[in-house]
PDB file of C-alpha atoms in Angstrom:
ATOM      1  CA  LEU L   1     -14.114 -17.285   6.904  1.00  0.00           C
ATOM      2  CA  PRO L   2     -17.298 -16.839   7.837  1.00  0.00           C
ATOM      3  CA  GLY L   3     -19.289 -15.148   5.100  1.00  0.00           C
ATOM      4  CA  MET L   4     -17.015 -15.466   2.563  1.00  0.00           C
ATOM      5  CA  ALA L   5     -18.857 -18.106   0.565  1.00  0.00           C
ATOM      6  CA  VAL L   6     -21.757 -15.184   0.145  1.00  0.00           C
ATOM      7  CA  LEU L   7     -19.127 -12.658  -0.781  1.00  0.00           C
ATOM      8  CA  ALA L   8     -17.414 -14.661  -3.732  1.00  0.00           C
ATOM      9  CA  ALA L   9     -20.124 -17.430  -4.998  1.00  0.00           C
ATOM     10  CA  ASP L  10     -17.821 -17.973  -7.522  1.00  0.00           C
ATOM     11  CA  GLY L  11     -15.429 -19.096  -4.875  1.00  0.00           C
ATOM     12  CA  ALA L  12     -12.430 -16.961  -5.568  1.00  0.00           C
ATOM     13  CA  ALA L  13     -10.919 -15.373  -2.811  1.00  0.00           C
ATOM     14  CA  GLN L  14      -7.213 -14.163  -1.463  1.00  0.00           C
ATOM     15  CA  LEU L  15      -6.370 -13.031   1.944  1.00  0.00           C
ATOM     16  CA  SER L  16      -3.900 -10.574   1.621  1.00  0.00           C
ATOM     17  CA  SER L  17      -3.119  -9.257   5.297  1.00  0.00           C
ATOM     18  CA  VAL L  18      -3.805 -10.230   8.899  1.00  0.00           C
ATOM     19  CA  SER L  19      -2.888  -8.502  12.251  1.00  0.00           C
ATOM     20  CA  CYS L  20      -3.846  -8.856  15.690  1.00  0.00           C
ATOM     21  CA  GLY L  21      -4.147  -6.010  18.309  1.00  0.00           C
ATOM     22  CA  SER L  22      -4.329  -9.220  20.859  1.00  0.00           C
ATOM     23  CA  ALA L  23      -4.732 -12.566  21.326  1.00  0.00           C
ATOM     24  CA  GLY L  24      -8.035 -13.560  19.613  1.00  0.00           C
ATOM     25  CA  ASN L  25      -8.619 -10.280  18.556  1.00  0.00           C
ATOM     26  CA  CYS L  26      -7.547  -9.348  14.759  1.00  0.00           C
ATOM     27  CA  SER L  27      -8.693  -7.970  11.673  1.00  0.00           C
ATOM     28  CA  ALA L  28      -7.659  -9.276   7.897  1.00  0.00           C
ATOM     29  CA  GLY L  29      -8.118  -8.410   4.594  1.00  0.00           C
ATOM     30  CA  GLY L  30      -7.595  -8.819   0.999  1.00  0.00           C
ATOM     31  CA  PRO L  31      -9.833  -9.193  -2.388  1.00  0.00           C
ATOM     32  CA  TYR L  32     -12.646 -11.492  -3.588  1.00  0.00           C
ATOM     33  CA  TYR L  33     -14.687 -11.903  -6.681  1.00  0.00           C
ATOM     34  CA  SER L  34     -18.380 -11.193  -6.441  1.00  0.00           C
ATOM     35  CA  GLY L  35     -20.245 -13.502  -7.973  1.00  0.00           C
ATOM     36  CA  SER L  36     -22.881 -11.307  -9.342  1.00  0.00           C
ATOM     37  CA  SER L  37     -20.658  -8.841 -10.971  1.00  0.00           C
ATOM     38  CA  SER L  38     -17.333 -10.490 -11.562  1.00  0.00           C
ATOM     39  CA  ASN L  39     -15.660  -7.633 -10.416  1.00  0.00           C
ATOM     40  CA  LEU L  40     -12.819  -7.628  -7.674  1.00  0.00           C
ATOM     41  CA  GLN L  41     -14.091  -6.198  -4.552  1.00  0.00           C
ATOM     42  CA  ALA L  42     -12.216  -5.580  -1.224  1.00  0.00           C
ATOM     43  CA  TYR L  43     -13.007  -7.285   2.086  1.00  0.00           C
ATOM     44  CA  VAL L  44     -12.367  -7.265   5.622  1.00  0.00           C
ATOM     45  CA  VAL L  45     -13.302  -9.400   8.541  1.00  0.00           C
ATOM     46  CA  SER L  46     -12.564  -9.113  12.553  1.00  0.00           C
ATOM     47  CA  GLU L  47     -11.902 -11.521  15.369  1.00  0.00           C
ATOM     48  CA  VAL L  48     -13.095 -10.583  18.307  1.00  0.00           C
ATOM     49  CA  ASN L  49     -12.473 -12.686  21.497  1.00  0.00           C
ATOM     50  CA  GLY L  50     -11.326 -15.993  19.464  1.00  0.00           C
ATOM     51  CA  THR L  51     -14.529 -16.071  17.116  1.00  0.00           C
ATOM     52  CA  TRP L  52     -14.294 -14.438  13.842  1.00  0.00           C
ATOM     53  CA  GLY L  53     -16.682 -12.227  12.061  1.00  0.00           C
ATOM     54  CA  SER L  54     -18.395 -12.771   8.944  1.00  0.00           C
ATOM     55  CA  ALA L  55     -16.290 -10.924   6.070  1.00  0.00           C
ATOM     56  CA  GLY L  56     -17.933  -8.010   4.513  1.00  0.00           C
ATOM     57  CA  GLU L  57     -16.985  -5.543   1.693  1.00  0.00           C
ATOM     58  CA  VAL L  58     -15.144  -2.609   2.644  1.00  0.00           C
ATOM     59  CA  PRO L  59     -17.562   0.145   3.894  1.00  0.00           C
ATOM     60  CA  GLY L  60     -17.481   2.765   1.097  1.00  0.00           C
ATOM     61  CA  THR L  61     -15.592   0.977  -1.679  1.00  0.00           C
ATOM     62  CA  ALA L  62     -18.584   0.206  -3.694  1.00  0.00           C
ATOM     63  CA  ALA L  63     -18.859   3.752  -4.336  1.00  0.00           C
ATOM     64  CA  LEU L  64     -15.242   4.400  -4.921  1.00  0.00           C
ATOM     65  CA  ASN L  65     -14.444   1.305  -6.965  1.00  0.00           C
ATOM     66  CA  ALA L  66     -16.228   2.234 -10.365  1.00  0.00           C
ATOM     67  CA  GLY L  67     -13.816   0.659 -12.260  1.00  0.00           C
ATOM     68  CA  GLY L  68     -14.499  -2.757 -10.928  1.00  0.00           C
ATOM     69  CA  GLU L  69     -10.835  -3.704  -9.222  1.00  0.00           C
ATOM     70  CA  ALA L  70     -10.389  -3.001  -5.405  1.00  0.00           C
ATOM     71  CA  GLU L  71      -7.739  -4.771  -2.711  1.00  0.00           C
ATOM     72  CA  VAL L  72      -6.950  -4.802   0.392  1.00  0.00           C
ATOM     73  CA  THR L  73      -3.019  -4.964   0.366  1.00  0.00           C
ATOM     74  CA  SER L  74      -2.215  -4.164   3.963  1.00  0.00           C
ATOM     75  CA  VAL L  75      -4.095  -4.413   7.525  1.00  0.00           C
ATOM     76  CA  SER L  76      -2.373  -3.469  10.849  1.00  0.00           C
ATOM     77  CA  CYS L  77      -4.448  -3.722  14.590  1.00  0.00           C
ATOM     78  CA  ALA L  78      -3.121  -1.066  17.439  1.00  0.00           C
ATOM     79  CA  SER L  79      -5.745  -2.816  19.707  1.00  0.00           C
ATOM     80  CA  ALA L  80      -8.732  -5.013  19.716  1.00  0.00           C
ATOM     81  CA  GLY L  81     -11.035  -3.308  17.630  1.00  0.00           C
ATOM     82  CA  ASN L  82      -8.933  -0.575  16.526  1.00  0.00           C
ATOM     83  CA  CYS L  83      -7.301  -1.251  12.755  1.00  0.00           C
ATOM     84  CA  SER L  84      -6.235   0.471   9.609  1.00  0.00           C
ATOM     85  CA  ALA L  85      -6.067  -1.152   6.554  1.00  0.00           C
ATOM     86  CA  GLY L  86      -5.244   0.282   3.039  1.00  0.00           C
ATOM     87  CA  GLY L  87      -5.448  -0.677  -0.438  1.00  0.00           C
ATOM     88  CA  TYR L  88      -6.170   0.456  -4.028  1.00  0.00           C
ATOM     89  CA  TYR L  89      -9.338   0.578  -5.892  1.00  0.00           C
ATOM     90  CA  ARG L  90     -10.092   1.399  -9.988  1.00  0.00           C
ATOM     91  CA  ASP L  91     -12.240   4.664 -10.341  1.00  0.00           C
ATOM     92  CA  SER L  92     -14.735   5.780 -12.725  1.00  0.00           C
ATOM     93  CA  GLY L  93     -12.035   7.177 -15.269  1.00  0.00           C
ATOM     94  CA  TYR L  94     -10.383   3.553 -15.021  1.00  0.00           C
ATOM     95  CA  ALA L  95      -6.912   4.984 -12.755  1.00  0.00           C
ATOM     96  CA  ILE L  96      -5.567   3.108 -10.129  1.00  0.00           C
ATOM     97  CA  GLN L  97      -6.326   4.812  -6.650  1.00  0.00           C
ATOM     98  CA  ALA L  98      -5.281   4.338  -3.019  1.00  0.00           C
ATOM     99  CA  PHE L  99      -7.906   3.890   0.179  1.00  0.00           C
ATOM    100  CA  VAL L 100      -7.421   4.055   3.770  1.00  0.00           C
ATOM    101  CA  VAL L 101     -10.230   2.824   5.969  1.00  0.00           C
ATOM    102  CA  SER L 102     -10.067   2.482   9.693  1.00  0.00           C
ATOM    103  CA  GLU L 103     -11.572   0.451  12.614  1.00  0.00           C
ATOM    104  CA  VAL L 104     -12.894   1.943  15.680  1.00  0.00           C
ATOM    105  CA  GLY L 105     -14.056  -0.014  18.830  1.00  0.00           C
ATOM    106  CA  GLY L 106     -14.568  -2.992  16.651  1.00  0.00           C
ATOM    107  CA  THR L 107     -16.693  -0.966  13.760  1.00  0.00           C
ATOM    108  CA  TRP L 108     -15.181  -0.406  10.093  1.00  0.00           C
ATOM    109  CA  GLY L 109     -15.388   3.016   8.929  1.00  0.00           C
ATOM    110  CA  SER L 110     -15.950   4.329   5.471  1.00  0.00           C
ATOM    111  CA  ALA L 111     -12.845   4.127   2.680  1.00  0.00           C
ATOM    112  CA  GLU L 112     -11.692   7.188   1.591  1.00  0.00           C
ATOM    113  CA  GLU L 113      -9.070   7.871  -0.916  1.00  0.00           C
ATOM    114  CA  VAL L 114      -5.786   8.398   0.548  1.00  0.00           C
ATOM    115  CA  PRO L 115      -5.864  12.302   0.816  1.00  0.00           C
ATOM    116  CA  GLY L 116      -3.096  14.319  -1.472  1.00  0.00           C
ATOM    117  CA  THR L 117      -2.523  11.015  -3.595  1.00  0.00           C
ATOM    118  CA  ALA L 118      -5.029  12.647  -6.535  1.00  0.00           C
ATOM    119  CA  PHE L 119      -2.027  15.576  -6.675  1.00  0.00           C
ATOM    120  CA  LEU L 120       0.601  13.184  -6.735  1.00  0.00           C
ATOM    121  CA  ASN L 121      -1.075  10.406  -8.996  1.00  0.00           C
ATOM    122  CA  THR L 122      -0.759  11.891 -12.595  1.00  0.00           C
ATOM    123  CA  GLY L 123       0.265   8.415 -14.061  1.00  0.00           C
ATOM    124  CA  GLU L 124      -3.289   7.202 -12.862  1.00  0.00           C
ATOM    125  CA  GLU L 125      -1.905   4.295 -10.336  1.00  0.00           C
ATOM    126  CA  ALA L 126      -1.452   4.633  -6.599  1.00  0.00           C
ATOM    127  CA  LYS L 127      -1.443   2.041  -4.015  1.00  0.00           C
ATOM    128  CA  VAL L 128      -1.031   1.472  -0.186  1.00  0.00           C
ATOM    129  CA  ILE L 129       1.399  -1.226  -0.073  1.00  0.00           C
ATOM    130  CA  SER L 130       1.851  -1.104   3.771  1.00  0.00           C
ATOM    131  CA  ILE L 131       0.412   0.030   6.726  1.00  0.00           C
ATOM    132  CA  SER L 132       1.272   0.153  10.445  1.00  0.00           C
ATOM    133  CA  CYS L 133      -0.175   1.261  13.261  1.00  0.00           C
ATOM    134  CA  ALA L 134       1.560   2.307  16.756  1.00  0.00           C
ATOM    135  CA  SER L 135      -1.974   3.213  18.838  1.00  0.00           C
ATOM    136  CA  ALA L 136      -5.542   3.390  18.099  1.00  0.00           C
ATOM    137  CA  GLY L 137      -6.153   6.062  15.466  1.00  0.00           C
ATOM    138  CA  ASN L 138      -2.296   6.829  15.002  1.00  0.00           C
ATOM    139  CA  CYS L 139      -1.156   4.730  12.034  1.00  0.00           C
ATOM    140  CA  SER L 140       1.327   5.547   8.838  1.00  0.00           C
ATOM    141  CA  ALA L 141       1.136   4.106   5.368  1.00  0.00           C
ATOM    142  CA  GLY L 142       2.916   3.792   2.363  1.00  0.00           C
ATOM    143  CA  GLY L 143       3.045   3.107  -0.940  1.00  0.00           C
ATOM    144  CA  LEU L 144       3.281   3.934  -4.690  1.00  0.00           C
ATOM    145  CA  TYR L 145       2.129   6.143  -7.111  1.00  0.00           C
ATOM    146  CA  TYR L 146       3.047   7.154 -10.983  1.00  0.00           C
ATOM    147  CA  THR L 147       3.551  10.183 -12.509  1.00  0.00           C
ATOM    148  CA  SER L 148       3.601  10.580 -16.678  1.00  0.00           C
ATOM    149  CA  SER L 149       7.238   9.373 -16.766  1.00  0.00           C
ATOM    150  CA  GLU L 150       8.061   7.335 -13.490  1.00  0.00           C
ATOM    151  CA  LYS L 151       7.073   5.300 -10.346  1.00  0.00           C
ATOM    152  CA  GLN L 152       7.469   7.034  -6.683  1.00  0.00           C
ATOM    153  CA  VAL L 153       6.594   5.839  -3.277  1.00  0.00           C
ATOM    154  CA  PHE L 154       4.403   8.037  -0.741  1.00  0.00           C
ATOM    155  CA  VAL L 155       3.737   8.224   3.160  1.00  0.00           C
ATOM    156  CA  VAL L 156       0.962   9.156   4.734  1.00  0.00           C
ATOM    157  CA  ASN L 157       0.175   9.628   8.503  1.00  0.00           C
ATOM    158  CA  GLU L 158      -3.412   9.462  10.768  1.00  0.00           C
ATOM    159  CA  VAL L 159      -3.364  11.326  13.838  1.00  0.00           C
ATOM    160  CA  LYS L 160      -5.879  11.077  16.484  1.00  0.00           C
ATOM    161  CA  GLY L 161      -8.130   9.194  13.851  1.00  0.00           C
ATOM    162  CA  LYS L 162      -7.635  11.365  10.764  1.00  0.00           C
ATOM    163  CA  TRP L 163      -5.309  10.582   7.779  1.00  0.00           C
ATOM    164  CA  GLY L 164      -3.125  13.568   6.468  1.00  0.00           C
ATOM    165  CA  SER L 165      -2.114  14.152   3.072  1.00  0.00           C
ATOM    166  CA  ALA L 166       0.092  11.766   1.557  1.00  0.00           C
ATOM    167  CA  GLU L 167       3.487  13.231   0.470  1.00  0.00           C
ATOM    168  CA  GLU L 168       6.494  12.141  -1.662  1.00  0.00           C
ATOM    169  CA  VAL L 169       9.191  10.014   0.530  1.00  0.00           C
ATOM    170  CA  PRO L 170      11.597  13.000   1.254  1.00  0.00           C
ATOM    171  CA  GLY L 171      14.607  12.266  -0.234  1.00  0.00           C
ATOM    172  CA  MET L 172      13.883   9.770  -2.948  1.00  0.00           C
ATOM    173  CA  ALA L 173      13.660  11.436  -5.700  1.00  0.00           C
ATOM    174  CA  VAL L 174      17.672  12.121  -5.755  1.00  0.00           C
ATOM    175  CA  LEU L 175      18.048   8.536  -4.450  1.00  0.00           C
ATOM    176  CA  ALA L 176      15.706   7.126  -7.278  1.00  0.00           C
ATOM    177  CA  ALA L 177      16.850   9.726 -10.192  1.00  0.00           C
ATOM    178  CA  ASP L 178      16.322   6.969 -13.018  1.00  0.00           C
ATOM    179  CA  GLY L 179      12.403   7.473 -11.946  1.00  0.00           C
ATOM    180  CA  ALA L 180      11.808   3.944 -10.370  1.00  0.00           C
ATOM    181  CA  ALA L 181      11.399   3.889  -6.109  1.00  0.00           C
TER     182      ALA L 181
END
């Protein structure tokens, strides 16, 4: 990928997810090891009219990723230049937190912790596993989080470009009574 040689100076990178809004208009993401810090960082890259741009660190993850481990796990594009991505990062307390980020009109915004996961994630590990967009700015994401005693799953919606609050998948506590969802 263009730009990856600069980002991953030690040569270690992975592509986790790719999605296309139309032919020749795609976005992708994954993790790479930063040559300067040896930290795992999250990147995104976009293709416009058949030409891939330069891979770059997900905007905003440098501030979130104080613990040195971040990854894009899923990307979904509703249309050309309108995508959302999700993944995880390790915060300054060394807990793993879920993040989302949206691309609007070909420009990636700033990553944010999935709203509501701080309340759910008492076991200090949350990750976005999958994301899907029906139209620009209207997406849903799902992932996992841990409480002090069990693993659960969450869903969260983006409506008109604004992410709502994550919630435990309704009914899952009954289905996964043994504490493993």
